Structure formats: C-alpha cells, structure tokens
C-alpha cells in the first residue's frame, strides 16, 4: 500500500481534492432510508476489502487492483469527510444573513466521472506494473556523473527524478530495457504506454551512440513534456 501510495501520489491527491470539493459544495439533503442503506452496504464492502487487502486473500494482479482501488476509495472518502467538516466550520463562522445564501452546486456526475477517470488510469498503471518487470537499477550514477535524461523527448524534470529514484541514471540503461521493463516503468510513472509511443528506448540508443561518438544531440520530432 505504501509503495502504491508513493507511485500514485498525484492521482490520489486529485481524488482527495475532488472529495473535499464534494463535501464542501454538494447540495445538502436529509438522508433517505435508501441512502442510509447504500452507505451501510458501501461501508461493509470497504471494510471487507480492507480485511482482504491486509490478509492478502487475493494474490497477484487481482490483489494489486484491490489495493489500488481501496487507496482511491479511502482518499475520496477522506476528502468528503474533510470537506464536510470545513463546510460546518464555515457555516458556524458566517453571519445569519449569509447562511441563507445557497452554496454553489457541484454537478455530482462531473465529480463521479472525474473520480472514475482517475481510478481507471490508476488501474491501468497498476496493471502495467503487474505485467511488466522492474528494471535493474544502479545505487548511484557512474563516476562521470548522471546523464541528462531530459534529452529524451517526453522526459522532464519530474520523470527524470523518478527515474533516478529507480536507479536509472544513464542512457545506456534505458537503451537496454526489455519490453516488459518498459511496460513496468510506464506504469510506475503513471503513463502506461507512453514509453513505447515516444520510443524512449530508441531515443536513448541514438543519444548514447551520439555521446560515444562525441556528438551529443537531442532527437528531433516530438515534444518534451514537463513531467
């Protein structure tokens, strides 16, 4: 769970923010009997999923999916609770005249669609990591220092830092990746398929060849993202 949280920290943060927005701005309605029952069922399902995750009842890829989904559900739920608490705090501090002003409505489907999109992307990344193989890294850069991995189109400062965290410091390391290793790293970076689309391996081979010939150059065609 800790490793997944570190891997998907940005989608989890966005999910948390979405939950806070829902708790702050969703229309207030008295709970119906059906809503209460649904909440009870969801609570039981989340508790059961948590027990299954802790006890490792689901091995392999299904267990990874369960852990990832549970993380996002907990992040969204925590955001909703925090948003509700902030909403109550603001209501106590507002003047009586301001309480009558209706809060801006948030479209429920928009929030749910955004959460579903985030969860789908996280599940795809987790699936890529489950199918792939983690590449062998180095404890530190070689004597000459780390290569400027940002020369690869698609590698920005953030991705370079995350590659360093894996022990990937040099172009020849990326050039030697297998298909499964590229698949795993794409999931780790939360961009499954991106390495293949932008041909990081081919770019790394070209740059490494240029460096060995004493002519470092950036590959042409494509764009460099900030991530």
mmCIF file of C-alpha atoms in Angstrom:
data_model
loop_
_atom_site.group_PDB
_atom_site.id
_atom_site.type_symbol
_atom_site.label_atom_id
_atom_site.label_comp_id
_atom_site.label_asym_id
_atom_site.label_seq_id
_atom_site.Cartn_x
_atom_site.Cartn_y
_atom_site.Cartn_z
ATOM 1 C CA UNK A 1 0.000 0.000 0.000
ATOM 2 C CA UNK A 2 2.792 2.449 0.883
ATOM 3 C CA UNK A 3 4.529 1.722 -2.424
ATOM 4 C CA UNK A 4 1.270 2.237 -4.351
ATOM 5 C CA UNK A 5 0.637 5.487 -2.478
ATOM 6 C CA UNK A 6 4.110 6.735 -3.425
ATOM 7 C CA UNK A 7 3.590 5.665 -7.046
ATOM 8 C CA UNK A 8 0.116 7.224 -7.467
ATOM 9 C CA UNK A 9 0.520 10.199 -5.126
ATOM 10 C CA UNK A 10 -0.622 12.728 -7.727
ATOM 11 C CA UNK A 11 -3.867 10.919 -8.763
ATOM 12 C CA UNK A 12 -4.552 10.239 -5.074
ATOM 13 C CA UNK A 13 -4.091 13.928 -4.268
ATOM 14 C CA UNK A 14 -6.507 14.882 -7.070
ATOM 15 C CA UNK A 15 -9.020 12.327 -5.783
ATOM 16 C CA UNK A 16 -8.706 13.781 -2.281
ATOM 17 C CA UNK A 17 -9.294 17.298 -3.650
ATOM 18 C CA UNK A 18 -12.358 16.027 -5.526
ATOM 19 C CA UNK A 19 -13.727 14.561 -2.296
ATOM 20 C CA UNK A 20 -13.119 17.824 -0.450
ATOM 21 C CA UNK A 21 -14.947 19.745 -3.205
ATOM 22 C CA UNK A 22 -17.886 17.347 -2.974
ATOM 23 C CA UNK A 23 -18.029 17.680 0.827
ATOM 24 C CA UNK A 24 -17.851 21.468 0.622
ATOM 25 C CA UNK A 25 -20.246 22.254 -2.212
ATOM 26 C CA UNK A 26 -22.635 19.326 -2.676
ATOM 27 C CA UNK A 27 -26.303 20.204 -2.036
ATOM 28 C CA UNK A 28 -27.453 19.406 1.492
ATOM 29 C CA UNK A 29 -30.374 16.999 1.618
ATOM 30 C CA UNK A 30 -31.741 14.943 4.509
ATOM 31 C CA UNK A 31 -30.651 11.298 4.076
ATOM 32 C CA UNK A 32 -33.341 8.916 2.878
ATOM 33 C CA UNK A 33 -33.732 5.342 4.052
ATOM 34 C CA UNK A 34 -32.347 4.096 0.740
ATOM 35 C CA UNK A 35 -29.302 6.364 1.051
ATOM 36 C CA UNK A 36 -28.605 5.137 4.574
ATOM 37 C CA UNK A 37 -28.795 1.524 3.429
ATOM 38 C CA UNK A 38 -26.494 2.223 0.491
ATOM 39 C CA UNK A 39 -23.957 3.868 2.797
ATOM 40 C CA UNK A 40 -24.143 0.859 5.133
ATOM 41 C CA UNK A 41 -23.537 -1.533 2.237
ATOM 42 C CA UNK A 42 -20.614 0.530 0.963
ATOM 43 C CA UNK A 43 -19.102 0.704 4.438
ATOM 44 C CA UNK A 44 -19.336 -3.071 4.811
ATOM 45 C CA UNK A 45 -17.805 -3.553 1.344
ATOM 46 C CA UNK A 46 -14.912 -1.203 2.154
ATOM 47 C CA UNK A 47 -14.243 -2.954 5.475
ATOM 48 C CA UNK A 48 -14.316 -6.351 3.736
ATOM 49 C CA UNK A 49 -11.953 -5.075 1.033
ATOM 50 C CA UNK A 50 -9.630 -3.711 3.712
ATOM 51 C CA UNK A 51 -9.552 -7.053 5.523
ATOM 52 C CA UNK A 52 -8.905 -8.886 2.243
ATOM 53 C CA UNK A 53 -6.080 -6.448 1.428
ATOM 54 C CA UNK A 54 -4.423 -6.745 4.845
ATOM 55 C CA UNK A 55 -4.672 -10.548 4.896
ATOM 56 C CA UNK A 56 -3.578 -10.844 1.228
ATOM 57 C CA UNK A 57 -6.560 -13.016 0.268
ATOM 58 C CA UNK A 58 -6.203 -12.023 -3.410
ATOM 59 C CA UNK A 59 -2.744 -12.846 -4.800
ATOM 60 C CA UNK A 60 -1.090 -11.361 -7.876
ATOM 61 C CA UNK A 61 -2.799 -8.872 -10.155
ATOM 62 C CA UNK A 62 -6.309 -9.041 -8.528
ATOM 63 C CA UNK A 63 -4.726 -8.170 -5.195
ATOM 64 C CA UNK A 64 -2.888 -5.233 -6.770
ATOM 65 C CA UNK A 65 -6.141 -3.975 -8.307
ATOM 66 C CA UNK A 66 -7.900 -4.308 -4.939
ATOM 67 C CA UNK A 67 -5.173 -2.381 -3.104
ATOM 68 C CA UNK A 68 -5.176 0.381 -5.744
ATOM 69 C CA UNK A 69 -8.979 0.724 -5.762
ATOM 70 C CA UNK A 70 -9.078 0.747 -1.964
ATOM 71 C CA UNK A 71 -6.499 3.544 -1.825
ATOM 72 C CA UNK A 72 -8.570 5.735 -4.134
ATOM 73 C CA UNK A 73 -11.832 4.992 -2.312
ATOM 74 C CA UNK A 74 -10.212 5.885 1.018
ATOM 75 C CA UNK A 75 -8.712 9.078 -0.450
ATOM 76 C CA UNK A 76 -12.077 10.165 -1.860
ATOM 77 C CA UNK A 77 -13.906 9.278 1.361
ATOM 78 C CA UNK A 78 -11.369 11.149 3.471
ATOM 79 C CA UNK A 79 -11.782 14.170 1.189
ATOM 80 C CA UNK A 80 -15.582 14.078 1.547
ATOM 81 C CA UNK A 81 -15.300 13.925 5.345
ATOM 82 C CA UNK A 82 -12.761 16.757 5.432
ATOM 83 C CA UNK A 83 -14.890 18.859 3.079
ATOM 84 C CA UNK A 84 -17.955 18.279 5.260
ATOM 85 C CA UNK A 85 -16.063 19.363 8.366
ATOM 86 C CA UNK A 86 -14.790 22.509 6.619
ATOM 87 C CA UNK A 87 -18.329 23.252 5.451
ATOM 88 C CA UNK A 88 -19.684 23.026 9.011
ATOM 89 C CA UNK A 89 -16.867 25.251 10.287
ATOM 90 C CA UNK A 90 -17.620 27.911 7.669
ATOM 91 C CA UNK A 91 -21.354 27.748 8.439
ATOM 92 C CA UNK A 92 -20.701 28.461 12.131
ATOM 93 C CA UNK A 93 -18.494 31.453 11.310
ATOM 94 C CA UNK A 94 -20.846 33.079 8.772
ATOM 95 C CA UNK A 95 -23.373 35.806 9.754
ATOM 96 C CA UNK A 96 -27.020 34.810 9.917
ATOM 97 C CA UNK A 97 -27.846 36.700 6.700
ATOM 98 C CA UNK A 98 -25.157 34.891 4.779
ATOM 99 C CA UNK A 99 -26.403 31.443 5.802
ATOM 100 C CA UNK A 100 -29.477 31.897 3.614
ATOM 101 C CA UNK A 101 -27.268 32.263 0.520
ATOM 102 C CA UNK A 102 -27.232 28.942 -1.318
ATOM 103 C CA UNK A 103 -23.836 27.348 -1.846
ATOM 104 C CA UNK A 104 -22.712 26.887 -5.430
ATOM 105 C CA UNK A 105 -23.841 23.489 -6.670
ATOM 106 C CA UNK A 106 -21.365 20.926 -7.899
ATOM 107 C CA UNK A 107 -22.589 18.577 -10.595
ATOM 108 C CA UNK A 108 -22.451 15.099 -8.976
ATOM 109 C CA UNK A 109 -21.894 13.299 -12.274
ATOM 110 C CA UNK A 110 -18.921 15.528 -13.114
ATOM 111 C CA UNK A 111 -17.248 14.644 -9.811
ATOM 112 C CA UNK A 112 -18.016 10.944 -10.230
ATOM 113 C CA UNK A 113 -16.771 10.939 -13.831
ATOM 114 C CA UNK A 114 -13.527 12.628 -12.805
ATOM 115 C CA UNK A 115 -13.036 10.126 -9.983
ATOM 116 C CA UNK A 116 -13.800 7.208 -12.328
ATOM 117 C CA UNK A 117 -11.323 8.519 -14.902
ATOM 118 C CA UNK A 118 -8.624 8.845 -12.262
ATOM 119 C CA UNK A 119 -9.331 5.357 -10.921
ATOM 120 C CA UNK A 120 -9.283 3.880 -14.444
ATOM 121 C CA UNK A 121 -5.896 5.448 -15.144
ATOM 122 C CA UNK A 122 -4.521 4.157 -11.845
ATOM 123 C CA UNK A 123 -5.841 0.664 -12.556
ATOM 124 C CA UNK A 124 -4.182 0.707 -15.994
ATOM 125 C CA UNK A 125 -0.884 1.784 -14.421
ATOM 126 C CA UNK A 126 -1.136 -0.924 -11.761
ATOM 127 C CA UNK A 127 -1.930 -3.500 -14.448
ATOM 128 C CA UNK A 128 1.134 -2.436 -16.459
ATOM 129 C CA UNK A 129 3.342 -2.864 -13.401
ATOM 130 C CA UNK A 130 1.816 -6.275 -12.678
ATOM 131 C CA UNK A 131 2.507 -7.480 -16.236
ATOM 132 C CA UNK A 132 5.928 -5.873 -16.537
ATOM 133 C CA UNK A 133 9.292 -6.388 -14.877
ATOM 134 C CA UNK A 134 11.135 -3.825 -12.766
ATOM 135 C CA UNK A 135 14.475 -2.948 -14.416
ATOM 136 C CA UNK A 136 17.740 -3.371 -12.559
ATOM 137 C CA UNK A 137 18.995 -0.020 -11.296
ATOM 138 C CA UNK A 138 22.286 1.351 -10.014
ATOM 139 C CA UNK A 139 22.847 2.502 -6.450
ATOM 140 C CA UNK A 140 24.322 5.733 -7.812
ATOM 141 C CA UNK A 141 25.487 7.314 -11.049
ATOM 142 C CA UNK A 142 28.779 6.193 -12.524
ATOM 143 C CA UNK A 143 31.969 8.174 -11.980
ATOM 144 C CA UNK A 144 31.296 10.541 -14.851
ATOM 145 C CA UNK A 145 28.006 11.611 -13.249
ATOM 146 C CA UNK A 146 24.406 11.120 -14.338
ATOM 147 C CA UNK A 147 23.393 11.669 -17.951
ATOM 148 C CA UNK A 148 20.908 14.424 -18.750
ATOM 149 C CA UNK A 149 17.901 12.141 -19.260
ATOM 150 C CA UNK A 150 15.812 15.197 -20.176
ATOM 151 C CA UNK A 151 17.396 14.969 -23.635
ATOM 152 C CA UNK A 152 14.851 12.216 -24.264
ATOM 153 C CA UNK A 153 11.677 13.718 -25.703
ATOM 154 C CA UNK A 154 8.975 13.159 -23.095
ATOM 155 C CA UNK A 155 11.286 13.158 -20.047
ATOM 156 C CA UNK A 156 11.021 16.314 -17.981
ATOM 157 C CA UNK A 157 12.427 17.161 -14.534
ATOM 158 C CA UNK A 158 9.779 15.153 -12.659
ATOM 159 C CA UNK A 159 10.191 11.997 -14.713
ATOM 160 C CA UNK A 160 13.967 12.311 -14.528
ATOM 161 C CA UNK A 161 13.790 12.498 -10.725
ATOM 162 C CA UNK A 162 11.545 9.421 -10.591
ATOM 163 C CA UNK A 163 13.897 7.514 -12.901
ATOM 164 C CA UNK A 164 16.776 8.426 -10.602
ATOM 165 C CA UNK A 165 14.752 7.004 -7.707
ATOM 166 C CA UNK A 166 14.695 3.698 -9.627
ATOM 167 C CA UNK A 167 18.457 3.788 -10.082
ATOM 168 C CA UNK A 168 18.220 4.825 -13.748
ATOM 169 C CA UNK A 169 20.951 7.400 -14.362
ATOM 170 C CA UNK A 170 22.280 6.746 -17.868
ATOM 171 C CA UNK A 171 21.026 6.468 -21.442
ATOM 172 C CA UNK A 172 22.542 3.032 -21.930
ATOM 173 C CA UNK A 173 20.387 1.715 -19.073
ATOM 174 C CA UNK A 174 17.213 2.869 -20.838
ATOM 175 C CA UNK A 175 18.534 1.628 -24.179
ATOM 176 C CA UNK A 176 18.888 -1.863 -22.651
ATOM 177 C CA UNK A 177 15.309 -2.093 -21.340
ATOM 178 C CA UNK A 178 13.229 -5.049 -22.480
ATOM 179 C CA UNK A 179 9.572 -4.651 -23.494
ATOM 180 C CA UNK A 180 8.436 -5.827 -20.055
ATOM 181 C CA UNK A 181 10.769 -3.429 -18.301
ATOM 182 C CA UNK A 182 9.489 -0.523 -20.406
ATOM 183 C CA UNK A 183 5.930 -1.628 -19.565
ATOM 184 C CA UNK A 184 6.707 -1.653 -15.829
ATOM 185 C CA UNK A 185 8.365 1.766 -15.854
ATOM 186 C CA UNK A 186 5.421 3.212 -17.810
ATOM 187 C CA UNK A 187 3.089 2.018 -15.057
ATOM 188 C CA UNK A 188 5.442 3.321 -12.367
ATOM 189 C CA UNK A 189 5.394 6.769 -13.982
ATOM 190 C CA UNK A 190 1.560 6.550 -14.203
ATOM 191 C CA UNK A 191 1.745 6.874 -18.014
ATOM 192 C CA UNK A 192 1.310 3.317 -19.314
ATOM 193 C CA UNK A 193 2.203 3.039 -22.999
ATOM 194 C CA UNK A 194 3.955 6.405 -23.129
ATOM 195 C CA UNK A 195 7.475 4.962 -23.283
ATOM 196 C CA UNK A 196 6.507 2.881 -26.304
ATOM 197 C CA UNK A 197 4.670 5.744 -28.041
ATOM 198 C CA UNK A 198 7.564 8.159 -27.623
ATOM 199 C CA UNK A 199 10.189 5.456 -28.234
ATOM 200 C CA UNK A 200 12.337 6.262 -25.210
ATOM 201 C CA UNK A 201 14.453 3.163 -25.845
ATOM 202 C CA UNK A 202 15.197 4.176 -29.443
ATOM 203 C CA UNK A 203 15.915 7.739 -28.387
ATOM 204 C CA UNK A 204 18.256 6.553 -25.623
ATOM 205 C CA UNK A 205 20.143 4.342 -28.078
ATOM 206 C CA UNK A 206 20.539 7.250 -30.509
ATOM 207 C CA UNK A 207 21.711 9.644 -27.802
ATOM 208 C CA UNK A 208 24.098 7.064 -26.308
ATOM 209 C CA UNK A 209 25.571 6.475 -29.778
ATOM 210 C CA UNK A 210 25.993 10.224 -30.269
ATOM 211 C CA UNK A 211 27.676 10.606 -26.890
ATOM 212 C CA UNK A 212 30.073 7.770 -27.628
ATOM 213 C CA UNK A 213 30.928 9.487 -30.907
ATOM 214 C CA UNK A 214 31.381 12.790 -29.094
ATOM 215 C CA UNK A 215 28.346 14.419 -30.713
ATOM 216 C CA UNK A 216 25.553 14.726 -28.104
ATOM 217 C CA UNK A 217 22.317 15.791 -29.726
ATOM 218 C CA UNK A 218 18.629 15.839 -28.897
ATOM 219 C CA UNK A 219 16.406 13.629 -31.062
ATOM 220 C CA UNK A 220 14.196 15.580 -33.421
ATOM 221 C CA UNK A 221 10.466 15.188 -33.930
ATOM 222 C CA UNK A 222 8.176 15.021 -30.927
ATOM 223 C CA UNK A 223 7.908 17.221 -27.893
ATOM 224 C CA UNK A 224 9.323 17.437 -24.402
ATOM 225 C CA UNK A 225 6.773 17.373 -21.609
ATOM 226 C CA UNK A 226 7.369 18.955 -18.240
ATOM 227 C CA UNK A 227 6.676 15.750 -16.330
#
